[in-house]
Amino acid sequence: MDSKRNGFSSNVGAILAAAGGAVGLGNIWRFPYMLGQNGGGAFLLVYLLFVFMIGVPLMMTEFVIGRGTQSNVVGAYRKLGTTKRWVFLGVFGIIAAFLIYAFYSVVAGWTLNYIVLSLSGQLSGLEKETVAQVFSDFTQSSFWPALSQFFFIAITGIVISFGVEKGIERVSKVLMPVLFFLLVVMCVRSITLPGSEKGLLFLFKPDFSKINANTLLAALGQSFFSLSLGMGAMVTYGSYIRKQDSLLKTSNWISVCDLLVAILAGIVIFPAVFSFGMNPSAGPELVYVVLPNVFNNMPGGVVFASVFFILLGIAALTSTISLLEIIVAFTVEELNWKRSTSSVIVSFGVFLIGVFCTLSFGPLKDFLIFGRTIFELFDLVTASYIMPIGALLMTIFIGWFTPKEVIKEEISHGDSMKGILFDIYYFIIRYIAPAALLVIIISGFLS
Ligand code: TRP
């Protein structure tokens, strides 16, 4: 390995770093509101199915591509493909990372303001309408959200400039356990509220009449978004996993962590929301508008509100780290940029585009493309289109255009995938995953 390709120092380090990339706003902010808007327990059930049937095999595939080639996404497809044609898949991944980072950093930035607002008690004791007003005044004000976004992007850039082991792995090893601990504290608070059963029922009791093409697309998009699949994030992290580590175990651990955090977030949010008679399908505002009201009504609300937003900020940070790494690894290996220079340049680039996402809550609120603001468009395009389509193309590439032996050889390092287990995996990647992806993408287009 050359000096550029330092990797994770241990399997636990790899799992925590990749789980850090996967666990993010997607689990605590996006999952609850998607579930709230798409039928509660029924959504959870479909989601579970997608995570283990399609998510885990796909994550392993991304790891195989990354570890097998020891490369960033673009380099990986260049080395693995028999023709240049497949390189576009890598480029697709870089573009997706850029777009996601641009809108993701807006919401990540909000967490900083909300940490300050809750710590200083400015959210407590407000009327329902005033809490909503605080949120809309804040997001529309442009300056503060943009500054927070900038700040968040800067912190991420600093971590990435320290490299894979000293930056990403070290930060994730501290933050992930902290995140988990805070989440459990919040769960206990929420479940012990009077009337919390209604929220738990909403989360866990499936109503099958709620399942339709849109639920499926939403659940698939959410599982991809949450597991960071279909765009090369896990290709990049996979290239840092040691050869002796089992990819099956690693992928399973990451997916279980990711799922657990999403469900715990649901347990924090829904019992509290129902307990105080609020609306569970409020959409993206759920955690910023509905929750502060909930905190206002509970004993110790100021403390719990602060803990919640700190938690959200930590989850977001380990994910922005992984988003930036996808792009930086590419510039370092393909364009020969220095890591530190690249961290600065890419961060500025993302801020330059990302600030338009911030402004789409204020001055650019009425600037609509296909009926959506820039922020909504970036979210929709990446989660519902780029990630599923990217994943579809990846399964076709791996299942149909890469020699089976190459995959088998790489995936069975670390002793995880021999015999029938490999055959099942290969069958999913060659037939099941592409078919499922195709049906869902098409039905999404038609509906
Ligand atoms: N998985 C992250 C979350 O749940 C979001 C995300 C999507 C992501 N794609 C990514 C993070 C790529 C890092 C890299 O919040």
PDB file of N, CA and C in Angstrom, residues 351-402:
ATOM      1  N   PHE A 351     -20.098  24.696  -0.452  1.00  0.00           N
ATOM      2  CA  PHE A 351     -20.790  25.823   0.180  1.00  0.00           C
ATOM      3  C   PHE A 351     -21.406  26.745  -0.870  1.00  0.00           C
ATOM      4  N   LEU A 352     -20.662  26.972  -1.935  1.00  0.00           N
ATOM      5  CA  LEU A 352     -21.125  27.858  -3.007  1.00  0.00           C
ATOM      6  C   LEU A 352     -22.456  27.386  -3.605  1.00  0.00           C
ATOM      7  N   ILE A 353     -22.585  26.084  -3.791  1.00  0.00           N
ATOM      8  CA  ILE A 353     -23.839  25.534  -4.324  1.00  0.00           C
ATOM      9  C   ILE A 353     -24.845  25.389  -3.179  1.00  0.00           C
ATOM     10  N   GLY A 354     -24.346  24.925  -2.039  1.00  0.00           N
ATOM     11  CA  GLY A 354     -25.227  24.647  -0.908  1.00  0.00           C
ATOM     12  C   GLY A 354     -25.964  25.875  -0.410  1.00  0.00           C
ATOM     13  N   VAL A 355     -25.344  27.034  -0.554  1.00  0.00           N
ATOM     14  CA  VAL A 355     -25.972  28.238  -0.044  1.00  0.00           C
ATOM     15  C   VAL A 355     -27.286  28.526  -0.799  1.00  0.00           C
ATOM     16  N   PHE A 356     -27.378  28.069  -2.041  1.00  0.00           N
ATOM     17  CA  PHE A 356     -28.638  28.229  -2.777  1.00  0.00           C
ATOM     18  C   PHE A 356     -29.745  27.377  -2.147  1.00  0.00           C
ATOM     19  N   CYS A 357     -29.342  26.239  -1.573  1.00  0.00           N
ATOM     20  CA  CYS A 357     -30.324  25.414  -0.860  1.00  0.00           C
ATOM     21  C   CYS A 357     -30.802  26.146   0.389  1.00  0.00           C
ATOM     22  N   THR A 358     -29.878  26.816   1.072  1.00  0.00           N
ATOM     23  CA  THR A 358     -30.273  27.620   2.230  1.00  0.00           C
ATOM     24  C   THR A 358     -31.210  28.737   1.797  1.00  0.00           C
ATOM     25  N   LEU A 359     -30.841  29.414   0.703  1.00  0.00           N
ATOM     26  CA  LEU A 359     -31.662  30.538   0.240  1.00  0.00           C
ATOM     27  C   LEU A 359     -33.036  30.087  -0.250  1.00  0.00           C
ATOM     28  N   SER A 360     -33.167  28.795  -0.571  1.00  0.00           N
ATOM     29  CA  SER A 360     -34.462  28.339  -1.070  1.00  0.00           C
ATOM     30  C   SER A 360     -35.508  28.271   0.044  1.00  0.00           C
ATOM     31  N   PHE A 361     -35.101  28.573   1.264  1.00  0.00           N
ATOM     32  CA  PHE A 361     -36.082  28.735   2.341  1.00  0.00           C
ATOM     33  C   PHE A 361     -36.436  30.207   2.518  1.00  0.00           C
ATOM     34  N   GLY A 362     -35.624  31.081   1.924  1.00  0.00           N
ATOM     35  CA  GLY A 362     -35.853  32.516   2.070  1.00  0.00           C
ATOM     36  C   GLY A 362     -36.133  33.175   0.736  1.00  0.00           C
ATOM     37  N   PRO A 363     -35.200  34.006   0.253  1.00  0.00           N
ATOM     38  CA  PRO A 363     -35.428  34.773  -0.972  1.00  0.00           C
ATOM     39  C   PRO A 363     -35.766  33.902  -2.193  1.00  0.00           C
ATOM     40  N   LEU A 364     -35.258  32.670  -2.225  1.00  0.00           N
ATOM     41  CA  LEU A 364     -35.519  31.833  -3.407  1.00  0.00           C
ATOM     42  C   LEU A 364     -36.673  30.854  -3.185  1.00  0.00           C
ATOM     43  N   LYS A 365     -37.512  31.175  -2.186  1.00  0.00           N
ATOM     44  CA  LYS A 365     -38.606  30.276  -1.835  1.00  0.00           C
ATOM     45  C   LYS A 365     -39.541  30.017  -3.017  1.00  0.00           C
ATOM     46  N   ASP A 366     -39.726  31.034  -3.831  1.00  0.00           N
ATOM     47  CA  ASP A 366     -40.672  30.887  -4.938  1.00  0.00           C
ATOM     48  C   ASP A 366     -39.993  30.522  -6.247  1.00  0.00           C
ATOM     49  N   PHE A 367     -38.694  30.297  -6.185  1.00  0.00           N
ATOM     50  CA  PHE A 367     -37.988  29.865  -7.384  1.00  0.00           C
ATOM     51  C   PHE A 367     -38.133  28.348  -7.496  1.00  0.00           C
ATOM     52  N   LEU A 368     -39.127  27.912  -8.282  1.00  0.00           N
ATOM     53  CA  LEU A 368     -39.451  26.491  -8.312  1.00  0.00           C
ATOM     54  C   LEU A 368     -39.018  25.843  -9.617  1.00  0.00           C
ATOM     55  N   ILE A 369     -38.452  24.646  -9.497  1.00  0.00           N
ATOM     56  CA  ILE A 369     -38.127  23.846 -10.673  1.00  0.00           C
ATOM     57  C   ILE A 369     -38.951  22.574 -10.549  1.00  0.00           C
ATOM     58  N   PHE A 370     -39.749  22.269 -11.575  1.00  0.00           N
ATOM     59  CA  PHE A 370     -40.707  21.158 -11.492  1.00  0.00           C
ATOM     60  C   PHE A 370     -41.529  21.254 -10.204  1.00  0.00           C
ATOM     61  N   GLY A 371     -41.919  22.456  -9.845  1.00  0.00           N
ATOM     62  CA  GLY A 371     -42.770  22.636  -8.676  1.00  0.00           C
ATOM     63  C   GLY A 371     -42.070  22.458  -7.342  1.00  0.00           C
ATOM     64  N   ARG A 372     -40.737  22.408  -7.370  1.00  0.00           N
ATOM     65  CA  ARG A 372     -40.022  22.209  -6.107  1.00  0.00           C
ATOM     66  C   ARG A 372     -38.937  23.258  -5.909  1.00  0.00           C
ATOM     67  N   THR A 373     -38.653  23.552  -4.646  1.00  0.00           N
ATOM     68  CA  THR A 373     -37.544  24.470  -4.375  1.00  0.00           C
ATOM     69  C   THR A 373     -36.229  23.728  -4.650  1.00  0.00           C
ATOM     70  N   ILE A 374     -35.137  24.476  -4.716  1.00  0.00           N
ATOM     71  CA  ILE A 374     -33.833  23.866  -5.004  1.00  0.00           C
ATOM     72  C   ILE A 374     -33.515  22.787  -3.971  1.00  0.00           C
ATOM     73  N   PHE A 375     -33.777  23.112  -2.706  1.00  0.00           N
ATOM     74  CA  PHE A 375     -33.531  22.164  -1.625  1.00  0.00           C
ATOM     75  C   PHE A 375     -34.312  20.873  -1.848  1.00  0.00           C
ATOM     76  N   GLU A 376     -35.611  21.011  -2.088  1.00  0.00           N
ATOM     77  CA  GLU A 376     -36.450  19.818  -2.276  1.00  0.00           C
ATOM     78  C   GLU A 376     -36.025  19.030  -3.506  1.00  0.00           C
ATOM     79  N   LEU A 377     -35.628  19.758  -4.528  1.00  0.00           N
ATOM     80  CA  LEU A 377     -35.221  19.108  -5.768  1.00  0.00           C
ATOM     81  C   LEU A 377     -33.952  18.269  -5.563  1.00  0.00           C
ATOM     82  N   PHE A 378     -32.967  18.826  -4.853  1.00  0.00           N
ATOM     83  CA  PHE A 378     -31.725  18.082  -4.594  1.00  0.00           C
ATOM     84  C   PHE A 378     -32.027  16.808  -3.798  1.00  0.00           C
ATOM     85  N   ASP A 379     -32.896  16.939  -2.803  1.00  0.00           N
ATOM     86  CA  ASP A 379     -33.264  15.802  -1.963  1.00  0.00           C
ATOM     87  C   ASP A 379     -33.937  14.727  -2.812  1.00  0.00           C
ATOM     88  N   LEU A 380     -34.960  15.151  -3.579  1.00  0.00           N
ATOM     89  CA  LEU A 380     -35.723  14.205  -4.384  1.00  0.00           C
ATOM     90  C   LEU A 380     -34.843  13.531  -5.436  1.00  0.00           C
ATOM     91  N   VAL A 381     -34.091  14.335  -6.159  1.00  0.00           N
ATOM     92  CA  VAL A 381     -33.286  13.808  -7.261  1.00  0.00           C
ATOM     93  C   VAL A 381     -32.275  12.784  -6.755  1.00  0.00           C
ATOM     94  N   THR A 382     -31.632  13.058  -5.620  1.00  0.00           N
ATOM     95  CA  THR A 382     -30.629  12.116  -5.131  1.00  0.00           C
ATOM     96  C   THR A 382     -31.269  10.868  -4.525  1.00  0.00           C
ATOM     97  N   ALA A 383     -32.205  11.049  -3.599  1.00  0.00           N
ATOM     98  CA  ALA A 383     -32.734   9.883  -2.883  1.00  0.00           C
ATOM     99  C   ALA A 383     -33.649   9.027  -3.758  1.00  0.00           C
ATOM    100  N   SER A 384     -34.478   9.663  -4.591  1.00  0.00           N
ATOM    101  CA  SER A 384     -35.448   8.876  -5.335  1.00  0.00           C
ATOM    102  C   SER A 384     -34.958   8.487  -6.725  1.00  0.00           C
ATOM    103  N   TYR A 385     -33.986   9.186  -7.256  1.00  0.00           N
ATOM    104  CA  TYR A 385     -33.527   8.839  -8.606  1.00  0.00           C
ATOM    105  C   TYR A 385     -32.062   8.421  -8.674  1.00  0.00           C
ATOM    106  N   ILE A 386     -31.135   9.327  -8.320  1.00  0.00           N
ATOM    107  CA  ILE A 386     -29.720   8.994  -8.514  1.00  0.00           C
ATOM    108  C   ILE A 386     -29.326   7.732  -7.755  1.00  0.00           C
ATOM    109  N   MET A 387     -29.745   7.634  -6.480  1.00  0.00           N
ATOM    110  CA  MET A 387     -29.297   6.483  -5.704  1.00  0.00           C
ATOM    111  C   MET A 387     -29.890   5.164  -6.204  1.00  0.00           C
ATOM    112  N   PRO A 388     -31.227   5.066  -6.411  1.00  0.00           N
ATOM    113  CA  PRO A 388     -31.742   3.807  -6.961  1.00  0.00           C
ATOM    114  C   PRO A 388     -31.203   3.487  -8.357  1.00  0.00           C
ATOM    115  N   ILE A 389     -31.100   4.503  -9.229  1.00  0.00           N
ATOM    116  CA  ILE A 389     -30.615   4.229 -10.587  1.00  0.00           C
ATOM    117  C   ILE A 389     -29.127   3.864 -10.551  1.00  0.00           C
ATOM    118  N   GLY A 390     -28.365   4.573  -9.721  1.00  0.00           N
ATOM    119  CA  GLY A 390     -26.944   4.249  -9.569  1.00  0.00           C
ATOM    120  C   GLY A 390     -26.780   2.819  -9.082  1.00  0.00           C
ATOM    121  N   ALA A 391     -27.623   2.428  -8.126  1.00  0.00           N
ATOM    122  CA  ALA A 391     -27.544   1.072  -7.581  1.00  0.00           C
ATOM    123  C   ALA A 391     -27.926   0.045  -8.644  1.00  0.00           C
ATOM    124  N   LEU A 392     -28.943   0.361  -9.432  1.00  0.00           N
ATOM    125  CA  LEU A 392     -29.372  -0.549 -10.504  1.00  0.00           C
ATOM    126  C   LEU A 392     -28.213  -0.796 -11.472  1.00  0.00           C
ATOM    127  N   LEU A 393     -27.581   0.303 -11.901  1.00  0.00           N
ATOM    128  CA  LEU A 393     -26.470   0.159 -12.842  1.00  0.00           C
ATOM    129  C   LEU A 393     -25.304  -0.618 -12.213  1.00  0.00           C
ATOM    130  N   MET A 394     -25.100  -0.375 -10.914  1.00  0.00           N
ATOM    131  CA  MET A 394     -24.019  -1.090 -10.244  1.00  0.00           C
ATOM    132  C   MET A 394     -24.289  -2.596 -10.196  1.00  0.00           C
ATOM    133  N   THR A 395     -25.549  -2.984  -9.907  1.00  0.00           N
ATOM    134  CA  THR A 395     -25.855  -4.419  -9.862  1.00  0.00           C
ATOM    135  C   THR A 395     -25.698  -5.036 -11.252  1.00  0.00           C
ATOM    136  N   ILE A 396     -26.060  -4.270 -12.303  1.00  0.00           N
ATOM    137  CA  ILE A 396     -25.909  -4.795 -13.660  1.00  0.00           C
ATOM    138  C   ILE A 396     -24.425  -4.974 -13.980  1.00  0.00           C
ATOM    139  N   PHE A 397     -23.645  -3.982 -13.591  1.00  0.00           N
ATOM    140  CA  PHE A 397     -22.201  -4.045 -13.838  1.00  0.00           C
ATOM    141  C   PHE A 397     -21.561  -5.237 -13.118  1.00  0.00           C
ATOM    142  N   ILE A 398     -21.899  -5.377 -11.828  1.00  0.00           N
ATOM    143  CA  ILE A 398     -21.278  -6.439 -11.042  1.00  0.00           C
ATOM    144  C   ILE A 398     -21.861  -7.813 -11.379  1.00  0.00           C
ATOM    145  N   GLY A 399     -23.191  -7.876 -11.571  1.00  0.00           N
ATOM    146  CA  GLY A 399     -23.849  -9.162 -11.808  1.00  0.00           C
ATOM    147  C   GLY A 399     -23.653  -9.684 -13.222  1.00  0.00           C
ATOM    148  N   TRP A 400     -23.473  -8.789 -14.171  1.00  0.00           N
ATOM    149  CA  TRP A 400     -23.473  -9.214 -15.572  1.00  0.00           C
ATOM    150  C   TRP A 400     -22.192  -8.884 -16.331  1.00  0.00           C
ATOM    151  N   PHE A 401     -21.427  -7.904 -15.884  1.00  0.00           N
ATOM    152  CA  PHE A 401     -20.262  -7.498 -16.676  1.00  0.00           C
ATOM    153  C   PHE A 401     -18.922  -7.680 -15.972  1.00  0.00           C
ATOM    154  N   THR A 402     -18.955  -8.230 -14.749  1.00  0.00           N
ATOM    155  CA  THR A 402     -17.701  -8.476 -14.054  1.00  0.00           C
ATOM    156  C   THR A 402     -17.588  -9.985 -13.851  1.00  0.00           C
TER     157      THR A 402
END
